[in-house]
CSV table of C-alpha atoms in Angstrom, one decimal:
chain,number,residue,atom,x,y,z
A,1,MET,CA,-6.0,50.4,-8.2
A,2,ARG,CA,-2.4,51.4,-8.3
A,3,SER,CA,0.7,49.6,-7.1
A,4,ARG,CA,4.0,50.8,-5.7
A,5,THR,CA,7.3,48.8,-5.6
A,6,ALA,CA,9.7,49.9,-2.8
A,7,LYS,CA,11.7,48.6,0.2
A,8,TRP,CA,8.9,48.2,2.7
A,9,PHE,CA,9.2,48.0,6.5
A,10,GLU,CA,6.6,47.0,9.1
A,11,CYS,CA,6.8,48.9,12.4
A,12,ALA,CA,5.1,48.5,15.7
A,13,VAL,CA,4.4,51.8,17.4
A,14,SER,CA,3.4,52.1,21.0
A,15,TYR,CA,1.7,55.1,22.5
A,16,ASP,CA,-1.0,56.2,25.0
A,17,LYS,CA,-4.4,56.2,23.4
A,18,THR,CA,-7.6,57.7,24.8
A,19,HIS,CA,-10.4,55.2,24.2
A,20,GLU,CA,-14.1,56.0,23.8
A,21,ASP,CA,-14.7,55.3,27.5
A,22,GLY,CA,-12.3,58.2,28.4
A,23,LEU,CA,-9.6,55.9,29.7
A,24,THR,CA,-6.0,56.2,28.5
A,25,LYS,CA,-4.3,52.9,27.8
A,26,LYS,CA,-1.0,51.9,26.2
A,27,THR,CA,-1.7,50.8,22.6
A,28,THR,CA,0.5,49.2,20.0
A,29,GLU,CA,-0.3,49.6,16.3
A,30,ARG,CA,1.3,48.1,13.3
A,31,ILE,CA,2.1,50.3,10.2
A,32,ALA,CA,3.9,49.7,7.0
A,33,LEU,CA,6.1,52.3,5.2
A,34,ASP,CA,8.7,52.5,2.6
A,35,ALA,CA,12.2,53.7,3.5
A,36,LEU,CA,15.8,53.3,2.6
A,37,SER,CA,17.0,52.0,5.9
A,38,PHE,CA,15.9,51.0,9.4
A,39,SER,CA,16.8,54.5,10.7
A,40,GLU,CA,14.7,56.2,8.1
A,41,ALA,CA,11.8,53.8,8.8
A,42,GLU,CA,12.0,54.8,12.5
A,43,THR,CA,12.1,58.5,11.7
A,44,CYS,CA,9.2,58.2,9.2
A,45,ALA,CA,7.1,56.1,11.7
A,46,ILE,CA,7.5,58.8,14.3
A,47,GLU,CA,6.7,61.6,11.9
A,48,GLU,CA,3.6,59.9,10.5
A,49,MET,CA,2.2,58.8,13.9
A,50,THR,CA,3.0,61.9,16.1
A,51,PRO,CA,0.0,63.9,14.8
A,52,PHE,CA,-2.4,61.1,16.0
A,53,THR,CA,-0.9,60.6,19.4
A,54,SER,CA,-0.4,62.4,22.7
A,55,GLY,CA,2.3,61.7,25.2
A,56,GLU,CA,5.2,59.3,24.6
A,57,LEU,CA,5.5,57.6,21.3
A,58,GLU,CA,7.9,54.7,20.8
A,59,VAL,CA,8.8,52.5,17.8
A,60,THR,CA,9.1,49.1,19.4
A,61,THR,CA,9.9,46.9,16.4
A,62,ILE,CA,11.0,47.4,12.8
A,63,GLN,CA,11.3,44.6,10.3
A,64,ILE,CA,11.8,44.3,6.6
A,65,ALA,CA,8.4,43.4,5.1
A,66,ALA,CA,7.8,40.1,3.3
A,67,TYR,CA,6.4,41.9,0.3
A,68,LYS,CA,8.0,44.2,-2.2
A,69,GLU,CA,4.9,45.7,-3.8
A,70,VAL,CA,1.7,47.2,-2.4
A,71,PHE,CA,-1.6,47.4,-4.2
A,72,PHE,CA,-3.5,50.5,-3.1
A,73,SER,CA,-7.3,50.9,-3.6
A,74,ASP,CA,-9.2,54.1,-4.3
A,75,ASP,CA,-12.3,52.6,-2.7
A,76,SER,CA,-13.2,54.5,0.5
A,77,LYS,CA,-14.5,51.3,2.1
A,78,ALA,CA,-11.1,49.6,1.7
A,79,ASP,CA,-9.9,50.0,5.3
A,80,LYS,CA,-8.0,46.8,5.8
A,81,TRP,CA,-4.7,45.3,4.6
A,82,PHE,CA,-4.2,41.8,3.3
A,83,LYS,CA,-1.1,39.8,2.5
A,84,VAL,CA,-1.8,37.9,-0.7
A,85,LYS,CA,0.5,35.1,-1.8
A,86,VAL,CA,0.7,34.6,-5.5
A,87,ALA,CA,2.3,31.6,-7.3
A,88,PHE,CA,3.7,32.5,-10.7
A,89,ILE,CA,3.7,29.5,-12.9
A,90,THR,CA,6.4,28.8,-15.5
A,91,ILE,CA,7.6,25.8,-17.4
A,92,ASP,CA,11.2,24.8,-17.1
A,93,GLU,CA,12.5,24.6,-20.7
A,94,LYS,CA,15.0,21.8,-19.9
A,95,THR,CA,12.8,19.5,-17.9
A,96,ALA,CA,9.4,20.6,-19.2
A,97,LYS,CA,8.2,20.7,-15.6
A,98,GLU,CA,6.0,23.3,-14.1
A,99,LYS,CA,7.7,25.6,-11.6
A,100,ARG,CA,6.0,27.9,-9.1
A,101,GLN,CA,7.6,31.0,-7.7
A,102,LYS,CA,5.6,32.5,-4.7
A,103,VAL,CA,5.5,36.2,-4.2
A,104,THR,CA,3.7,38.1,-1.4
A,105,TYR,CA,1.9,41.4,-2.0
A,106,LEU,CA,0.2,43.8,0.5
A,107,VAL,CA,-3.3,44.6,-0.8
A,108,GLN,CA,-5.7,47.3,0.5
A,109,ALA,CA,-9.3,46.0,0.5
A,110,SER,CA,-12.5,45.9,2.5
A,111,SER,CA,-12.7,42.1,2.7
A,112,SER,CA,-10.7,39.0,1.6
A,113,GLU,CA,-13.0,38.6,-1.4
A,114,ASN,CA,-12.3,42.2,-2.3
A,115,ALA,CA,-8.5,41.6,-1.8
A,116,LEU,CA,-8.7,38.7,-4.3
A,117,ALA,CA,-10.5,41.0,-6.8
A,118,ASN,CA,-8.0,43.8,-6.3
A,119,THR,CA,-5.1,41.5,-6.8
A,120,ASN,CA,-6.6,40.2,-10.0
A,121,GLU,CA,-7.1,43.8,-11.1
A,122,GLY,CA,-3.5,44.5,-10.3
A,123,PHE,CA,-2.4,41.7,-12.7
A,124,LYS,CA,-4.9,42.7,-15.4
A,125,GLY,CA,-3.1,42.6,-18.7
A,126,SER,CA,-0.2,40.6,-17.4
A,127,MET,CA,1.2,37.9,-19.6
A,128,SER,CA,2.2,35.8,-16.6
A,129,ASP,CA,0.3,32.7,-15.5
A,130,TYR,CA,-0.4,33.0,-11.8
A,131,GLU,CA,-2.6,31.5,-9.1
A,132,ILE,CA,-3.6,33.2,-5.8
A,133,VAL,CA,-2.7,30.7,-3.2
A,134,ASP,CA,-3.3,32.5,0.1
A,135,VAL,CA,-5.1,35.7,1.4
A,136,ASN,CA,-4.7,36.7,5.0
A,137,GLU,CA,-5.9,39.9,6.8
A,138,THR,CA,-3.1,41.7,8.6
A,139,LYS,CA,-3.1,43.9,11.8
A,140,ILE,CA,-1.6,46.7,9.8
A,141,LEU,CA,-3.4,50.0,10.6
A,142,ASP,CA,-2.1,52.1,7.7
A,143,VAL,CA,0.6,52.2,5.0
A,144,TYR,CA,2.7,55.3,4.4
A,145,GLU,CA,4.5,56.0,1.1
A,146,HIS,CA,7.8,57.8,0.9
A,147,ILE,CA,7.2,61.1,-0.9
A,148,ALA,CA,10.3,62.8,-2.0
A,149,LYS,CA,10.4,66.3,-0.7
A,150,LYS,CA,9.4,68.1,-3.9
A,151,GLU,CA,11.9,65.8,-5.7
A,152,GLU,CA,14.6,67.1,-3.4
A,153,LYS,CA,13.6,70.7,-4.3
A,154,ALA,CA,14.2,70.1,-8.0
A,155,ASP,CA,17.6,68.6,-7.5
A,156,GLY,CA,19.2,71.0,-5.0
A,157,GLU,CA,17.3,74.2,-5.8
A,158,GLU,CA,16.0,76.3,-2.9
């Protein structure tokens, strides 16, 4: 289990897909990717999806994702993506009242139970008190990480 913090975007990509029955139909898939801007997100979405499509490919929506961190799984059966809402519990020193700060994570898993386990694994060794308050499967097909092009060719080298 590894995690990655970045600026994540969710994109809807529309294209013609040939189905098992041989018919070609317009299909829209959701993907998540990290990028610096909306423009870069659109470019990355097109680059990542083009090899899997034929015909016209269009990015129909781009939005900033509700999560800042993604937990990836090495399990080959983990073919789904879940939004997991975690409440971090702290005590206000002045009022001595319990405060909860909710944070959403995107977690790769094979089931909601597995997403729960992967989230707990991600927080293993954490000193924070937390409670998982919600787990929901998403329609996200895949998640693409930004890979710096050989660290910008070793800072400008050819």
